[in-house]
Coordinates of N, CA and C and ligand atoms in Angstrom, one line a residue:
X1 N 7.3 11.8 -12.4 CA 6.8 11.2 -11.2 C 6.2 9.8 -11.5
X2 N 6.5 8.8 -11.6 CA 6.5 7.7 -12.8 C 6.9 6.9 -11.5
X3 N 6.2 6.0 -11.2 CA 6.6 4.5 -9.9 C 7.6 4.1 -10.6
X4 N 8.5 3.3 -9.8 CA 8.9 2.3 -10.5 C 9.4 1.3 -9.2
X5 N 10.4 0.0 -9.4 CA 9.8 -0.8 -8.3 C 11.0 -1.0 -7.9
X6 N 11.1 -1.1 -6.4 CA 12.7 -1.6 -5.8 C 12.9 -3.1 -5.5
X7 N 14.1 -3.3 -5.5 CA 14.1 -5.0 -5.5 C 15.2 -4.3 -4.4
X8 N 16.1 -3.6 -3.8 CA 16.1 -3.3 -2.7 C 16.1 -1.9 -1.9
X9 N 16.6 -1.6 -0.8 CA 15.8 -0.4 -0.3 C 17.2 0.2 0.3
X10 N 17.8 1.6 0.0 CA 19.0 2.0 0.5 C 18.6 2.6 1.9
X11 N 19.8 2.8 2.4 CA 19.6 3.3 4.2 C 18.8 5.1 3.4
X12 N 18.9 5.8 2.8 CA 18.4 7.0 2.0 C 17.1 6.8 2.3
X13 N 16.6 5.3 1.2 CA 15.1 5.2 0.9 C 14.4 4.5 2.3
X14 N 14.7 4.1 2.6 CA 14.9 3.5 4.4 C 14.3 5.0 5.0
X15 N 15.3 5.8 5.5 CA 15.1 7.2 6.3 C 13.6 8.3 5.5
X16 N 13.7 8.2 4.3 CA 12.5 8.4 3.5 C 11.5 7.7 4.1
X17 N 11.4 6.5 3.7 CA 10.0 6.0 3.6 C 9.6 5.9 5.2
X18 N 10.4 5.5 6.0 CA 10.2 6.0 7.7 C 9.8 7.6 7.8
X19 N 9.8 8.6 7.5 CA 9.3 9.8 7.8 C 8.2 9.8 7.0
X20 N 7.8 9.2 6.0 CA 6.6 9.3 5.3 C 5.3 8.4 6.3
X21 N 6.1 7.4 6.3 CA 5.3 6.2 7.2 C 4.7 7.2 8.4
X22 N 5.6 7.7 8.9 CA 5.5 8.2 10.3 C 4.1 9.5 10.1
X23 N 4.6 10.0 9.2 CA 3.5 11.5 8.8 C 2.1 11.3 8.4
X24 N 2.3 10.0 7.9 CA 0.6 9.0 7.4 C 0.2 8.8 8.8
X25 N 0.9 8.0 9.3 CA 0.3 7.9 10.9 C -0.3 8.8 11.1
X26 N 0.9 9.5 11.5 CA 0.1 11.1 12.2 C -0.7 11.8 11.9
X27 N -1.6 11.7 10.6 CA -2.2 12.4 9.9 C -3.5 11.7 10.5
X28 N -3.5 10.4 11.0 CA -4.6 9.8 11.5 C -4.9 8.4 10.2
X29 N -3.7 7.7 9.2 CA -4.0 6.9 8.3 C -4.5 5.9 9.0
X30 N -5.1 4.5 8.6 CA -5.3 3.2 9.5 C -4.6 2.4 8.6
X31 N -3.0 2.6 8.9 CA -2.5 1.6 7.8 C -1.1 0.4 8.6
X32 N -1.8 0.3 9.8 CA -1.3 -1.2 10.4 C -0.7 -0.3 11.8
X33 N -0.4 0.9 12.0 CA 0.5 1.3 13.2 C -0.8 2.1 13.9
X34 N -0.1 2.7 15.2 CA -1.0 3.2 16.2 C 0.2 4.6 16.4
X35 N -0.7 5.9 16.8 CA 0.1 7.1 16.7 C 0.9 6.7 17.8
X36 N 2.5 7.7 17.9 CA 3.3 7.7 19.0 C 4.4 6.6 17.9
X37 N 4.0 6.3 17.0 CA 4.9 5.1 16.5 C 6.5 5.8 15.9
X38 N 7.5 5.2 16.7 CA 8.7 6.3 16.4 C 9.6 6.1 15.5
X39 N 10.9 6.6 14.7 CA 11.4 6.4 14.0 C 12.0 5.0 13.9
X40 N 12.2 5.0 15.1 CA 13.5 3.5 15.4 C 12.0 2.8 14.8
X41 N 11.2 2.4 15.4 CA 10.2 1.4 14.9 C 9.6 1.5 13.4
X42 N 9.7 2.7 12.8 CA 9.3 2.5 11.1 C 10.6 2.4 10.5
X43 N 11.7 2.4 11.0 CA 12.8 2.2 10.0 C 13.3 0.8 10.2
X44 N 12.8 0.0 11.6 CA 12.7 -1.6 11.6 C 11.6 -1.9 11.0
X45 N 10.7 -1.6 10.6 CA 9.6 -2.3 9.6 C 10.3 -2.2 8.3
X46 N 10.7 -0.6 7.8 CA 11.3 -0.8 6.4 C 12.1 -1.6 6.6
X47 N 13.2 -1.9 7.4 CA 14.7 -2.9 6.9 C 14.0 -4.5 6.9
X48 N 12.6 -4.6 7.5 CA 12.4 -6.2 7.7 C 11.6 -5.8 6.3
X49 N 11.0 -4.9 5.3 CA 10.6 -5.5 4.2 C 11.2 -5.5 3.3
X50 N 12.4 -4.4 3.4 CA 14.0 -4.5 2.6 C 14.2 -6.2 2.8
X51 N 14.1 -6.7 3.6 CA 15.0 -8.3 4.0 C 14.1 -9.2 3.4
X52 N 12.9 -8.6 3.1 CA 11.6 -9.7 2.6 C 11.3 -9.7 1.2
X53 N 12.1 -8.7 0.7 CA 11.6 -8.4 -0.9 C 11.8 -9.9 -1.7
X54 N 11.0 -10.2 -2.4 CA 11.5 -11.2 -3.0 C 10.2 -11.6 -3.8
X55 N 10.1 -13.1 -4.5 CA 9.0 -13.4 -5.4 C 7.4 -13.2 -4.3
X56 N 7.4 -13.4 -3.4 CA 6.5 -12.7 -2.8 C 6.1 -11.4 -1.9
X57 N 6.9 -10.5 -2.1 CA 6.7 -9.3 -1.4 C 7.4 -8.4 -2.9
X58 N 6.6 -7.5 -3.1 CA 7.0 -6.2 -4.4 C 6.5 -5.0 -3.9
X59 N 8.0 -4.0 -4.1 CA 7.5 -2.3 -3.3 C 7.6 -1.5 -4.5
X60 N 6.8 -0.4 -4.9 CA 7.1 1.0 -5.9 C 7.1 1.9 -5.0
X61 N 7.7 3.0 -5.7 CA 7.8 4.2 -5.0 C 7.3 4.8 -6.1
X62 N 7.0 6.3 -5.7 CA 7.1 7.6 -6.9 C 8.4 8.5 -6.2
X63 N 8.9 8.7 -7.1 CA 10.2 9.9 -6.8 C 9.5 11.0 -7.5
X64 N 10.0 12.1 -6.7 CA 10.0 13.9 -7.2 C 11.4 14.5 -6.7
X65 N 11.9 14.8 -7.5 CA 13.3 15.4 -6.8 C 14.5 14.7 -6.5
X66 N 14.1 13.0 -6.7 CA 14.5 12.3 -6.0 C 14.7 11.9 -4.7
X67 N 13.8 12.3 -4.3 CA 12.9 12.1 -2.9 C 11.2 11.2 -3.1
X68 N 11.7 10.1 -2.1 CA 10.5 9.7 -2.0 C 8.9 9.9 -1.6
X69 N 7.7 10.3 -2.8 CA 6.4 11.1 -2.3 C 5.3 10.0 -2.4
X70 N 5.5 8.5 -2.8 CA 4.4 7.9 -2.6 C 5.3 6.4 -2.5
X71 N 4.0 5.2 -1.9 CA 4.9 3.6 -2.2 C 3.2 2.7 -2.1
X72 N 3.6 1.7 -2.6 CA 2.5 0.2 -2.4 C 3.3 -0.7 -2.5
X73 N 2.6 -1.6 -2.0 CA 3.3 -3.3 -1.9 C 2.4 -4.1 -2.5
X74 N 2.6 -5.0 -2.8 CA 1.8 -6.4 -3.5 C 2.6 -7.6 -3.1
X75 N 1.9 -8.1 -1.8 CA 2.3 -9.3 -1.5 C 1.6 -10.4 -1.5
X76 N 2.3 -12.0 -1.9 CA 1.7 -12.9 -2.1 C 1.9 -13.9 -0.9
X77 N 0.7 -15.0 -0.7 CA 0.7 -15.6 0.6 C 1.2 -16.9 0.2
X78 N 2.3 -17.0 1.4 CA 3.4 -18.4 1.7 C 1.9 -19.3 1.5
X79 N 0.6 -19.7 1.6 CA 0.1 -21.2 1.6 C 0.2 -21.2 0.0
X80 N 0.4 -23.2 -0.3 CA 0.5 -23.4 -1.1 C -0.8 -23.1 -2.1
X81 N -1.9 -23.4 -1.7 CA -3.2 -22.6 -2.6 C -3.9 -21.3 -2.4
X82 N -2.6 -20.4 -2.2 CA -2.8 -19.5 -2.6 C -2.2 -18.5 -3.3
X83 N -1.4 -19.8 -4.3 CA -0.8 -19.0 -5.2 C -1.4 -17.7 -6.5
X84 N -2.4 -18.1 -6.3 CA -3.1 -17.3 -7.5 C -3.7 -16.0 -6.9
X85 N -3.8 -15.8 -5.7 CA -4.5 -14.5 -5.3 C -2.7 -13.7 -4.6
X86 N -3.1 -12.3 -4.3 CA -2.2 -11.6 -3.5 C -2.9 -10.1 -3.2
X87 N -2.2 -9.7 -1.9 CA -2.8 -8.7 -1.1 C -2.0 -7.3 -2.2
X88 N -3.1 -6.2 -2.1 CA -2.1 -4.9 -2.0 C -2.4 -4.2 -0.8
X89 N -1.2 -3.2 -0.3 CA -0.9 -2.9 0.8 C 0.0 -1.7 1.2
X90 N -0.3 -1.3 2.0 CA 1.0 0.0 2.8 C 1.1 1.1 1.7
X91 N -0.3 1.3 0.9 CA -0.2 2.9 0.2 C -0.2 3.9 0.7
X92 N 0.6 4.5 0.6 CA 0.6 6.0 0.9 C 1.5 6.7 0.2
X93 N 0.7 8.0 0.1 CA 1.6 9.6 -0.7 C 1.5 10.5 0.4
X94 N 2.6 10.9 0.0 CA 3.1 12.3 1.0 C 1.6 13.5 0.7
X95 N 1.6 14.2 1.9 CA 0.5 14.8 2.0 C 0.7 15.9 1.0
X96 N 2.0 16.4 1.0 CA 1.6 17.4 -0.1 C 1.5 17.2 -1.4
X97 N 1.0 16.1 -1.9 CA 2.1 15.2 -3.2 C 0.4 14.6 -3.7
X98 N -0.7 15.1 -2.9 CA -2.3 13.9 -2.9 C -2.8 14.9 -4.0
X99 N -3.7 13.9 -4.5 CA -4.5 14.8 -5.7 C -4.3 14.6 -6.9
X100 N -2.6 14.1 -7.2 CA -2.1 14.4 -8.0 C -2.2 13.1 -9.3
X101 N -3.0 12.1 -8.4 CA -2.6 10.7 -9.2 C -1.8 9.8 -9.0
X102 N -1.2 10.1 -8.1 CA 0.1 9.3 -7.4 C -0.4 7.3 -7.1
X103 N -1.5 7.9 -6.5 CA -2.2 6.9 -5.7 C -2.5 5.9 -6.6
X104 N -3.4 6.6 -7.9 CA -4.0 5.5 -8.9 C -2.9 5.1 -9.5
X105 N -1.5 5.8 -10.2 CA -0.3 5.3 -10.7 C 0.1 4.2 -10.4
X106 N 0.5 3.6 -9.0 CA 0.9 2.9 -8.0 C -0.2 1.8 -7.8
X107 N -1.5 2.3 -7.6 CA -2.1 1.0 -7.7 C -2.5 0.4 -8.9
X108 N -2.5 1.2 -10.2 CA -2.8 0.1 -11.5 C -1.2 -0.7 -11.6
X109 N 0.0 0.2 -11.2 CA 1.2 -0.6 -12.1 C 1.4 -1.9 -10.7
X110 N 1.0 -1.9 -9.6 CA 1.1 -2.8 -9.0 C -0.2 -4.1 -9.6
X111 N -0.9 -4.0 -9.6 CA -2.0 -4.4 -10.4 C -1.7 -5.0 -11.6
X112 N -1.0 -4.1 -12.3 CA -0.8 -4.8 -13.3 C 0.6 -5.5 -13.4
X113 N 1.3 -5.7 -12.7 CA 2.7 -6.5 -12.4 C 1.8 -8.1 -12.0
X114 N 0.8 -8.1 -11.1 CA 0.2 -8.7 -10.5 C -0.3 -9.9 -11.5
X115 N -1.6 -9.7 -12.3 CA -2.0 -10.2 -13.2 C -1.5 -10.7 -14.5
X116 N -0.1 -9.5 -14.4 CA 1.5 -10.1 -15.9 C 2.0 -10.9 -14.9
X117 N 2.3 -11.6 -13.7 CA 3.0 -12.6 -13.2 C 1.9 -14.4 -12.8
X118 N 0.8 -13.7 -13.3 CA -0.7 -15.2 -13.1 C -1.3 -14.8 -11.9
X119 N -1.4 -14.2 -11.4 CA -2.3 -13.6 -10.1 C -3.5 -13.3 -10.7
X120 N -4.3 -14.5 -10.5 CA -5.7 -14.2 -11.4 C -7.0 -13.1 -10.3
X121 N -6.5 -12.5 -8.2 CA -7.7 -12.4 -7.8 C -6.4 -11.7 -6.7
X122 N -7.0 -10.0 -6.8 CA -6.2 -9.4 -5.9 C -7.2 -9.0 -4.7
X123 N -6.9 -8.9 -3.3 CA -7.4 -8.4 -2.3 C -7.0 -7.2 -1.7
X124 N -8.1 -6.2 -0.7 CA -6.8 -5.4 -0.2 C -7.8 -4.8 1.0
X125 N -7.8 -4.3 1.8 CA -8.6 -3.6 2.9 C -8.3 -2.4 3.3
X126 N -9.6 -1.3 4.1 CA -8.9 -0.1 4.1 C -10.0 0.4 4.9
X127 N -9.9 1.4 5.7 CA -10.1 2.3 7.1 C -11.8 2.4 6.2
X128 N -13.1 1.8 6.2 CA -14.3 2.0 6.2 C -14.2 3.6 5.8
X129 N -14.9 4.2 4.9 CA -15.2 5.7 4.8 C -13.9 7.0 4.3
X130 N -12.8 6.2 4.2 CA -11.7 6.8 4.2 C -11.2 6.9 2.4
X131 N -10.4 8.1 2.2 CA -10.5 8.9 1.1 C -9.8 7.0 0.2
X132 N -9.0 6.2 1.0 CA -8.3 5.2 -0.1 C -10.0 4.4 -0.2
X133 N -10.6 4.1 0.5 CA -11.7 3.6 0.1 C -12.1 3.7 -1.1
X134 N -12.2 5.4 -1.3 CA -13.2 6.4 -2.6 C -12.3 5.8 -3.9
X135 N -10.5 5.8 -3.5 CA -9.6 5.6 -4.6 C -9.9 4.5 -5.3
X136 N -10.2 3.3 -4.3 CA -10.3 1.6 -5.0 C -11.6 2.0 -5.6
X137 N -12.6 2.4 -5.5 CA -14.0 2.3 -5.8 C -14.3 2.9 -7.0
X138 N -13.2 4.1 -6.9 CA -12.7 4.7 -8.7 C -12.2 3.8 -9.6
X139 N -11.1 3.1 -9.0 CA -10.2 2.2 -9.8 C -10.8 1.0 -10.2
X140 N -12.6 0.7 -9.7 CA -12.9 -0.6 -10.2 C -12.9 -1.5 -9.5
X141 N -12.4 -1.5 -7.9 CA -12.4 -2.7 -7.3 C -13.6 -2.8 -6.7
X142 N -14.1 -4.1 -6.5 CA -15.0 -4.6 -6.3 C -15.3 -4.6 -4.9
X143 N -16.3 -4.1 -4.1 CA -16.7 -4.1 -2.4 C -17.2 -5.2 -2.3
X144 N -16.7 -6.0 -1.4 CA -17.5 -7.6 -0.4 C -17.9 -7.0 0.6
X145 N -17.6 -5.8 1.2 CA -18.6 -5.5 2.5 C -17.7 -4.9 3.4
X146 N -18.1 -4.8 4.5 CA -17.1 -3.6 6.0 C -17.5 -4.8 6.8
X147 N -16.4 -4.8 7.4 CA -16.1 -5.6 8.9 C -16.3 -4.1 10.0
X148 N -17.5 -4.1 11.0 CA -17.3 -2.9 11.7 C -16.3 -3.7 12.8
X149 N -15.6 -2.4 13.8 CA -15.0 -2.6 14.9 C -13.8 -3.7 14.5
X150 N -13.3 -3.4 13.1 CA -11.7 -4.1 12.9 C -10.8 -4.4 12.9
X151 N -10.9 -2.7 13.4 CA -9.2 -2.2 13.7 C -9.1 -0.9 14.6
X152 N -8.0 -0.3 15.2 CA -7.8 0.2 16.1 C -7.5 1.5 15.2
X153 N -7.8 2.9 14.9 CA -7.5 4.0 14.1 C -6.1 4.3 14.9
X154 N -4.8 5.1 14.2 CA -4.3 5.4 15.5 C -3.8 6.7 16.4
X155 N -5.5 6.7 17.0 CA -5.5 7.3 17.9 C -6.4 6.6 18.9
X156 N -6.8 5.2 18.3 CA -6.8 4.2 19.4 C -8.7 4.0 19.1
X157 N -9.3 4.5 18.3 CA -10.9 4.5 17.9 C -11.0 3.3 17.3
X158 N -12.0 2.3 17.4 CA -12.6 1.3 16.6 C -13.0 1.8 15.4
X159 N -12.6 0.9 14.8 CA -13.1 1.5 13.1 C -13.5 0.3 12.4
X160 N -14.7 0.2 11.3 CA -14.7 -1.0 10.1 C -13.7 -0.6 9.3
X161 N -13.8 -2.2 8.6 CA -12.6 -2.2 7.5 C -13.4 -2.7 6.4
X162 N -13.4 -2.1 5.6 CA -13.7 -2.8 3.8 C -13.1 -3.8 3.0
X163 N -13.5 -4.5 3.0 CA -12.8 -5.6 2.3 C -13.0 -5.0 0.4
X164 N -12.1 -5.1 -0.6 CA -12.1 -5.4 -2.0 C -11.6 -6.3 -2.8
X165 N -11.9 -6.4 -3.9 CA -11.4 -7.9 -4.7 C -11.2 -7.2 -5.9
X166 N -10.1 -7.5 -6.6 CA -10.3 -7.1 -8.6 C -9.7 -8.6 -8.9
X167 N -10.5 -8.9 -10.4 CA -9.8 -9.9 -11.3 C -9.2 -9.7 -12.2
X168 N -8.1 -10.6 -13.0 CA -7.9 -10.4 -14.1 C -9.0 -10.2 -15.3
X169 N -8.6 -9.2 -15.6 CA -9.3 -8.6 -16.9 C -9.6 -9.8 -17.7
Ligands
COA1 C1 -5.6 7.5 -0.1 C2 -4.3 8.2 -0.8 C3 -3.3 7.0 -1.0 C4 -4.7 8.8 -2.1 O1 -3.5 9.3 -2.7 P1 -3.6 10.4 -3.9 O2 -2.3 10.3 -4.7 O3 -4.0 11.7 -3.4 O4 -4.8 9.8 -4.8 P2 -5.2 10.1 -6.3 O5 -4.8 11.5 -6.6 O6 -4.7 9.1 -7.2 O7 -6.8 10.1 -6.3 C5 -7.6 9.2 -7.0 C6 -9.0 9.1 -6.5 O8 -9.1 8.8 -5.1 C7 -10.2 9.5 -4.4 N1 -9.6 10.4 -3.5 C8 -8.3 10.6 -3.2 N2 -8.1 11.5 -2.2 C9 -9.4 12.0 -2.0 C10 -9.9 13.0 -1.1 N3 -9.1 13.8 -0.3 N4 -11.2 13.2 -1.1 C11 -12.0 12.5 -1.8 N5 -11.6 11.6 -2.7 C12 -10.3 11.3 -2.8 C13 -10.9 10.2 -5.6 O9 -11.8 9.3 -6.1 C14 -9.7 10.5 -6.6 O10 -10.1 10.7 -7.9 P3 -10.5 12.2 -8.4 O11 -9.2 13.0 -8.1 O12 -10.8 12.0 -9.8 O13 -11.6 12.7 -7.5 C15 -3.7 9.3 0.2 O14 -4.8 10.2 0.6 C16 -3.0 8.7 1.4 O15 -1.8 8.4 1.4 N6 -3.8 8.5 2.5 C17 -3.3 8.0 3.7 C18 -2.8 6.6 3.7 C19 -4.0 5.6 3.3 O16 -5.1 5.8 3.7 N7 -3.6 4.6 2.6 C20 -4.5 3.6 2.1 C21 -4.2 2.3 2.9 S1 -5.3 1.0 2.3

């Protein structure tokens, strides 16, 4: 169960990571969608970050079986001074698949792709109180604070968001 990273995304990993996407929702995740969000619409987000991959957008998965059970992104921002920082994003593991490490896997090897390419100052945000919170706060990332009322949960609740920061070692 070992990440490793796609430079692109088959109609397979497509239909995969849309049912996972969809099951995170449902589960109540706060990871950019609102519940009710349907297949057609998470398999158009996967094909537009299939179309985006490049020096600034990077996806891993974890496979089991060869089926996809976890993914993260690390993306870097189009302004010109902001080459040296980049966001991580869109974690999630399949619910039966939690516990296992998956989570931390995925965020050190993105992490560390991050700071091997000069990204000296990563950012990332996450649902105030929520178990990925507990995960960055394991892994060392540093808390700047909660934004209350930042985002929409989806099932439509106001929620803060936590901002974090890690540097190069
Ligand atoms: C958050 C999430 C990614 C964790 O995935 P995971 O593979 O289970 O995480 P790991 O097994 O690597 O856990 C590492 C640490 O995270 C914290 N953690 C993860 N799940 C937890 C839980 N259910 N309760 C408490 N702490 C938890 C713990 O500190 C854990 O360390 P420990 O096992 O030594 O206690 C997973 O629950 C998930 O997909 N959640 C929904 C999507 C989401 O919230 N994504 C984050 C968007 S920013």
């Amino acid at each position: 169960m070992e990440p490793h990273k796609l430079s692109e995304i088959s109609e397979n990993e497509i239909s995969e990571l849309s049912s996972g996407l969809i099951a995170t929702v449902a589960n109540g995740a706060s990871i950019g969608f609102l519940s009710g969000f349907t297949l057609s619409e998470a398999e158009s987000y996967w094909h537009s970050v299939c179309s985006n991959l490049s020096d600034n957008l990077h996806l891993w998965v974890v496979k089991t079986e060869g089926k996809i059970v976890g993914t993260i992104q690390f993306e870097r921002p189009t302004k010109k001074n902001g080459s040296v920082r980049g966001e991580i994003q869109k974690l999630f593991v399949d619910p039966a698949f939690r516990g296992r490490g998956i989570a931390s896997k995925l965020v050190k090897l993105a992490e560390e792709y991050a700071f091997s390419i000069g990204i000296s100052t990563l950012v990332l945000d996450t649902e105030s109180g929520s178990n990925a919170e507990k995960l960055y706060t394991k892994l060392d990332w540093v808390k700047v604070g909660v934004i209350p009322g930042y985002a929409l949960s989806p099932s439509g609740e106001l929620k803060g968001t936590t901002y974090f920061y890690k540097q190069r070692p």
